[in-house]
Coordinates of C-alpha atoms in Angstrom, one line a residue:
X1409 CA 155.7 -161.6 175.5
X1410 CA 155.6 -164.2 178.2
X1411 CA 152.5 -164.1 180.5
X1412 CA 152.9 -163.2 184.1
X1413 CA 153.4 -166.0 186.5
X1414 CA 151.4 -166.6 189.6
X1415 CA 153.4 -167.3 192.8
X1416 CA 154.0 -171.0 193.1
X1417 CA 153.5 -172.7 196.4
X1418 CA 157.2 -172.9 196.8
X1419 CA 157.6 -169.1 196.2
X1420 CA 154.8 -168.2 198.5
X1421 CA 156.4 -170.3 201.2
X1422 CA 159.7 -168.5 200.7
X1423 CA 158.0 -165.1 201.0
X1424 CA 156.2 -166.3 204.2
X1425 CA 159.4 -165.6 206.2
X1426 CA 162.6 -167.2 207.4
X1427 CA 160.8 -170.3 208.5
X1428 CA 159.7 -171.0 204.9
X1429 CA 163.3 -170.3 203.6
X1430 CA 164.8 -172.6 206.2
X1431 CA 162.3 -175.3 205.5
X1432 CA 163.3 -175.3 201.8
X1433 CA 167.0 -175.1 202.4
X1434 CA 169.3 -178.2 202.5
X1435 CA 171.1 -178.8 205.8
X1436 CA 174.4 -177.1 204.7
X1437 CA 172.6 -173.9 203.6
X1438 CA 170.3 -174.0 206.7
X1439 CA 173.3 -173.7 208.9
X1440 CA 174.3 -170.4 207.3
X1441 CA 173.1 -167.0 208.2
X1442 CA 169.5 -166.4 207.1
X1443 CA 168.9 -164.4 203.8
X1444 CA 168.9 -161.5 203.6
X1445 CA 171.0 -160.5 206.6
X1446 CA 172.1 -157.1 205.3
X1447 CA 171.2 -154.6 202.6
X1448 CA 171.2 -156.0 199.0
X1449 CA 173.3 -154.2 196.4
X1450 CA 171.3 -153.7 193.1
X1451 CA 173.8 -152.8 190.4
X1452 CA 172.6 -150.8 187.5
X1453 CA 174.5 -150.2 184.3
X1454 CA 173.2 -146.7 183.9
X1455 CA 173.7 -143.3 185.5
X1456 CA 171.3 -142.0 188.1
X1457 CA 168.2 -140.3 186.9
X1458 CA 167.6 -142.1 183.6
X1459 CA 164.8 -144.5 182.7
X1460 CA 166.7 -147.6 183.7
X1461 CA 167.8 -146.1 187.0
X1462 CA 164.2 -145.0 187.7
X1463 CA 162.8 -148.4 187.0
X1464 CA 165.5 -150.1 189.1
X1465 CA 164.7 -147.8 192.1
X1466 CA 161.0 -148.6 191.9
X1467 CA 161.7 -152.3 191.8
X1468 CA 164.3 -152.2 194.5
X1469 CA 162.0 -150.2 196.8
X1470 CA 159.2 -152.8 196.6
X1471 CA 161.4 -155.8 196.7
X1472 CA 163.2 -154.5 199.8
X1473 CA 160.0 -154.2 201.7
X1474 CA 159.1 -157.8 200.9
X1475 CA 162.6 -159.2 201.7
X1476 CA 162.9 -157.2 204.9
X1477 CA 166.2 -155.6 203.9
X1478 CA 166.7 -152.5 201.7
X1479 CA 167.8 -153.0 198.1
X1480 CA 170.4 -150.2 197.5
X1481 CA 170.8 -149.2 193.8
X1482 CA 174.5 -148.9 192.9
X1483 CA 175.1 -147.1 189.5
X1484 CA 178.0 -148.5 187.5
X1485 CA 177.6 -147.0 183.9
X1486 CA 180.0 -147.4 181.1
X1487 CA 181.4 -149.8 178.5
X1488 CA 177.9 -150.8 177.3
X1489 CA 177.1 -152.5 180.6
X1490 CA 180.3 -154.5 180.9
X1491 CA 181.5 -152.7 184.1
X1492 CA 178.2 -153.5 185.9
X1493 CA 178.1 -157.1 184.7
X1494 CA 181.7 -157.8 185.6
X1495 CA 181.2 -156.4 189.1
X1496 CA 178.2 -158.6 189.6
X1497 CA 179.9 -161.7 188.2
X1498 CA 182.7 -161.3 190.7
X1499 CA 180.5 -160.7 193.7
X1500 CA 180.0 -163.3 196.4
X1501 CA 177.2 -165.6 195.3
X1502 CA 175.0 -165.2 198.4
X1503 CA 172.2 -163.1 197.0
X1504 CA 173.3 -159.8 198.5
X1505 CA 174.6 -158.6 195.1
X1506 CA 172.2 -158.5 192.2
X1507 CA 172.0 -156.5 189.0
X1508 CA 169.4 -155.0 186.7
X1509 CA 170.2 -157.2 183.7
X1510 CA 169.1 -155.8 180.3
X1511 CA 169.2 -156.3 176.6
X1512 CA 172.8 -154.9 176.5
X1513 CA 173.9 -158.1 178.3
X1514 CA 172.6 -160.2 175.4
X1515 CA 174.0 -158.0 172.7
X1516 CA 177.5 -157.5 174.2
X1517 CA 178.7 -161.0 173.2
X1518 CA 178.3 -160.0 169.6
X1519 CA 179.7 -156.5 170.0
X1520 CA 182.7 -157.0 172.4
X1521 CA 185.5 -159.3 171.3
X1522 CA 186.7 -160.5 174.7
X1523 CA 184.2 -160.2 177.5
X1524 CA 185.5 -160.9 181.1
X1525 CA 182.4 -163.1 181.7
X1526 CA 179.8 -165.3 179.9
X1527 CA 176.3 -163.9 180.3
X1528 CA 174.8 -167.4 180.2
X1529 CA 177.4 -169.3 182.2
X1530 CA 178.4 -166.9 184.9
X1531 CA 175.0 -165.6 186.0
X1532 CA 171.7 -166.9 187.4
X1533 CA 168.8 -165.1 185.7
X1534 CA 166.2 -164.8 188.3
X1535 CA 163.3 -162.8 187.0
X1536 CA 162.4 -161.0 183.8
X1537 CA 160.8 -157.7 185.0
X1538 CA 159.7 -155.6 182.0
X1539 CA 160.0 -155.0 178.3
X1540 CA 159.8 -151.9 176.2
X1541 CA 159.0 -151.6 172.5
X1542 CA 160.5 -149.3 170.0
X1543 CA 158.4 -147.5 167.4
X1544 CA 159.6 -147.1 163.8
X1545 CA 158.9 -143.5 163.0
X1546 CA 159.5 -141.5 159.8
X1547 CA 159.5 -137.8 158.9
X1548 CA 156.1 -136.7 157.5
X1549 CA 157.8 -135.5 154.3
X1550 CA 158.7 -139.1 153.3
X1551 CA 155.0 -139.7 152.5
X1552 CA 155.2 -143.1 154.1
X1553 CA 152.1 -144.1 156.0
X1554 CA 152.7 -147.9 156.3
X1555 CA 155.6 -150.2 156.6
X1556 CA 154.9 -151.4 153.1
X1557 CA 155.3 -147.9 151.8
X1558 CA 158.8 -147.7 153.4
X1559 CA 159.9 -151.1 152.1
X1560 CA 158.7 -150.4 148.6
X1561 CA 160.6 -147.1 148.4
X1562 CA 163.8 -148.6 150.0
X1563 CA 163.8 -151.5 147.5
X1564 CA 163.5 -149.0 144.6
X1565 CA 166.1 -146.7 146.1
X1566 CA 168.8 -148.9 147.8
X1567 CA 171.0 -146.9 150.2
X1568 CA 169.2 -143.7 149.6
X1569 CA 167.2 -143.6 152.9
X1570 CA 169.1 -142.7 156.1
X1571 CA 168.1 -143.9 159.5
X1572 CA 169.2 -142.5 162.9
X1573 CA 169.9 -144.4 166.1
X1574 CA 170.9 -143.4 169.6
X1575 CA 174.3 -145.1 169.0
X1576 CA 176.0 -148.2 167.6
X1577 CA 174.7 -151.3 169.2
X1578 CA 171.7 -149.7 170.9
X1579 CA 168.3 -151.4 170.8
X1580 CA 167.0 -149.1 168.2
X1581 CA 170.0 -149.7 165.9
X1582 CA 169.8 -153.4 166.3
X1583 CA 166.0 -153.4 165.8
X1584 CA 166.5 -151.6 162.5
X1585 CA 169.3 -153.9 161.4
X1586 CA 167.0 -156.9 162.1
X1587 CA 164.2 -155.3 160.1
X1588 CA 166.6 -154.5 157.2
X1589 CA 167.6 -158.2 157.1
X1590 CA 164.0 -159.4 157.3
X1591 CA 162.8 -157.0 154.6
X1592 CA 165.8 -157.3 152.3
X1593 CA 166.5 -153.6 152.1
X1594 CA 169.5 -151.3 152.4
X1595 CA 169.7 -148.0 154.3
X1596 CA 172.4 -145.7 155.6
X1597 CA 172.9 -145.7 159.4
X1598 CA 173.6 -142.4 161.1
X1599 CA 174.5 -143.1 164.8
X1600 CA 174.0 -140.3 167.4
X1601 CA 175.0 -140.0 171.0
X1602 CA 171.6 -140.5 172.5
X1603 CA 168.0 -140.6 171.4
X1604 CA 167.2 -136.9 172.0
X1605 CA 169.6 -135.5 169.3
X1606 CA 168.7 -138.2 166.9
X1607 CA 165.0 -137.4 167.3
X1608 CA 165.7 -133.7 166.9
X1609 CA 167.4 -134.3 163.5
X1610 CA 164.7 -136.6 162.4
X1611 CA 162.0 -134.0 163.2
X1612 CA 164.2 -131.5 161.2
X1613 CA 164.3 -133.8 158.2
X1614 CA 168.0 -134.4 158.4
X1615 CA 167.4 -138.2 158.6
X1616 CA 164.2 -140.0 157.4
X1617 CA 163.5 -142.6 160.0
X1618 CA 164.5 -144.5 163.2
X1619 CA 163.4 -146.9 165.8
X1620 CA 162.9 -145.1 169.1
X1621 CA 161.5 -145.9 172.6
X1622 CA 157.7 -145.8 172.3
X1623 CA 157.2 -143.4 175.2
X1624 CA 159.4 -140.8 173.4
X1625 CA 157.3 -141.0 170.3
X1626 CA 153.9 -140.1 171.8
X1627 CA 154.3 -136.3 172.0
X1628 CA 156.0 -135.7 168.6
X1629 CA 153.5 -138.1 166.9
X1630 CA 150.5 -136.2 168.4
X1631 CA 152.1 -132.9 167.2
X1632 CA 152.4 -134.3 163.7
X1633 CA 156.2 -134.0 163.7
X1634 CA 156.8 -137.7 163.1
X1635 CA 154.7 -140.6 161.7
X1636 CA 154.8 -143.9 163.6
X1637 CA 154.6 -146.8 161.2
X1638 CA 155.0 -149.9 163.4
X1639 CA 155.9 -151.2 166.9
X1640 CA 158.7 -153.7 167.4
X1641 CA 156.9 -155.7 170.2
X1642 CA 154.8 -158.8 169.7
X1643 CA 151.6 -157.0 170.7
X1644 CA 150.4 -153.4 170.1
X1645 CA 151.3 -150.9 172.7
X1646 CA 148.4 -149.4 174.8
X1647 CA 150.0 -145.9 174.5
X1648 CA 150.0 -146.1 170.7
X1649 CA 147.0 -148.5 170.0
X1650 CA 146.5 -147.4 166.4
X1651 CA 150.1 -148.4 165.4
X1652 CA 150.4 -151.9 164.1
X1653 CA 153.3 -154.2 165.1
X1654 CA 156.0 -155.1 162.6
X1655 CA 154.9 -158.7 162.8
X1656 CA 151.3 -157.9 161.7
X1657 CA 152.6 -155.6 159.0
X1658 CA 154.0 -158.5 157.0
X1659 CA 156.9 -159.9 159.1
X1660 CA 155.5 -162.7 161.3
X1661 CA 157.5 -163.4 164.4
X1662 CA 159.4 -160.1 164.3
X1663 CA 160.1 -158.9 167.9
X1664 CA 162.8 -156.6 169.1
X1665 CA 162.2 -155.2 172.6
X1666 CA 164.4 -153.6 175.2
X1667 CA 164.0 -155.5 178.4
X1668 CA 165.2 -155.6 182.0
X1669 CA 165.4 -158.3 184.6
X1670 CA 167.0 -159.3 187.9
X1671 CA 170.2 -161.5 187.7
X1672 CA 173.0 -162.4 190.1
X1673 CA 176.3 -164.2 190.1
X1674 CA 176.1 -167.9 189.4
X1675 CA 176.2 -170.1 192.5
X1676 CA 173.6 -168.4 194.7
X1677 CA 171.9 -171.1 196.7
X1678 CA 168.6 -172.3 195.3
X1679 CA 166.5 -171.3 198.3
X1680 CA 167.9 -167.8 198.1
X1681 CA 167.2 -167.6 194.4
X1682 CA 163.6 -168.7 195.1
X1683 CA 163.2 -166.0 197.7
X1684 CA 164.4 -163.3 195.3
X1685 CA 162.3 -164.6 192.5
X1686 CA 159.2 -164.7 194.6
X1687 CA 159.8 -161.2 195.9
X1688 CA 160.4 -159.9 192.4
X1689 CA 157.2 -161.4 190.9
X1690 CA 155.0 -160.3 193.9
X1691 CA 156.4 -156.8 193.7
X1692 CA 155.9 -156.5 189.9
X1693 CA 152.4 -157.8 190.1
X1694 CA 151.4 -155.3 192.8
X1695 CA 150.7 -151.6 192.6
X1696 CA 154.2 -151.2 191.0
X1697 CA 152.8 -152.6 187.8
X1698 CA 150.6 -149.6 187.0
X1699 CA 153.4 -147.2 187.8
X1700 CA 155.8 -149.0 185.4
X1701 CA 153.3 -149.4 182.6
X1702 CA 152.4 -145.7 182.8
X1703 CA 155.9 -145.1 181.4
X1704 CA 155.1 -147.2 178.3
X1705 CA 156.9 -150.3 179.4
X1706 CA 155.2 -153.7 179.8
X1707 CA 155.5 -155.6 183.1
X1708 CA 156.4 -159.2 182.3
X1709 CA 157.1 -160.8 185.7
X1710 CA 158.3 -164.2 184.7
X1711 CA 160.7 -166.3 186.9
X1712 CA 163.9 -168.2 186.5
X1713 CA 162.6 -171.1 184.5
X1714 CA 161.5 -168.8 181.7
X1715 CA 164.0 -166.0 182.0
X1716 CA 167.1 -168.2 181.7
X1717 CA 166.2 -169.6 178.2
X1718 CA 165.0 -166.2 177.2
X1719 CA 168.4 -164.7 177.8
X1720 CA 170.0 -167.6 175.9
X1721 CA 167.7 -167.0 172.9
X1722 CA 168.3 -163.2 173.0
X1723 CA 172.0 -163.7 173.0
X1724 CA 171.8 -166.1 170.0
X1725 CA 169.5 -163.8 168.1
X1726 CA 171.4 -160.6 168.5
X1727 CA 174.8 -162.2 168.0
X1728 CA 173.6 -163.4 164.6
X1729 CA 172.1 -160.0 163.7
X1730 CA 175.3 -158.3 164.7
X1731 CA 177.4 -160.7 162.8
X1732 CA 175.3 -160.4 159.6
X1733 CA 175.3 -156.6 159.8
X1734 CA 179.0 -156.4 160.6
X1735 CA 178.2 -154.0 163.5
X1736 CA 181.1 -152.6 165.5
X1737 CA 180.8 -150.5 168.7
X1738 CA 182.4 -147.1 168.9

């Protein structure tokens, strides 16, 4: 995962106050009202109370303090994030409407036939905030203790293993499809409406395996109800340090993480983008970092120059995985 960025001199100047922002701004922008001059809407493609909403509220609270105006979370769930992204794309490009961008924005081009926006053309991707790995877990009765055990059995019994997911097109589903393609194996997909019922059936032995958010794996793993075989991130997760990555288990370069960042409508003036970027990176590298990482996520805190090509690569990667697997959303 990308290393955290230190604040550049330009970003530090922006955070220094309005004087810094005006000094950076071209004459035309300088004549406009200073940013921010009212509360900032932070659109989240998830209902209130869930992990994404909680992370967004933590980020918004810290960034609001740094920017001098509150960041107000606006929940717009539904349509796999399309509703939230469309509302953001259509907003005035002045920096007062942002969204918590996420992996769903990179997968939707492959899943949705006609999107009302282009995730790479119609948005400015300001800062990658955090990433969360999935753990590949199996029911103890399978006898699998390594990824090699699973692959050997799957190759000898094509289509006989069934894997669960929290729904078609979710990060766990796509991670498994990517792994199937890399390993050259065939398994039956059983989609559920959420990770909780999928995990319940896996622990009951109704399905044999799944990729699930690593934080949800800790308790059932400790209780011996599931066996974690591998982590989908590039590095091991501190909450499951004994579990190897998929990459180190024989599939170099494999990485499939859920991620979240801060994006806005294309056209936001460069000095305003710089102010938001600086506030995001400073907030994420402060006390907020420990709070987020206690949930099992990894704080990334990289800026626009790295986040923009990252979204492009993610879009290309998942579009290809989706196309190869023939995935359709419900």
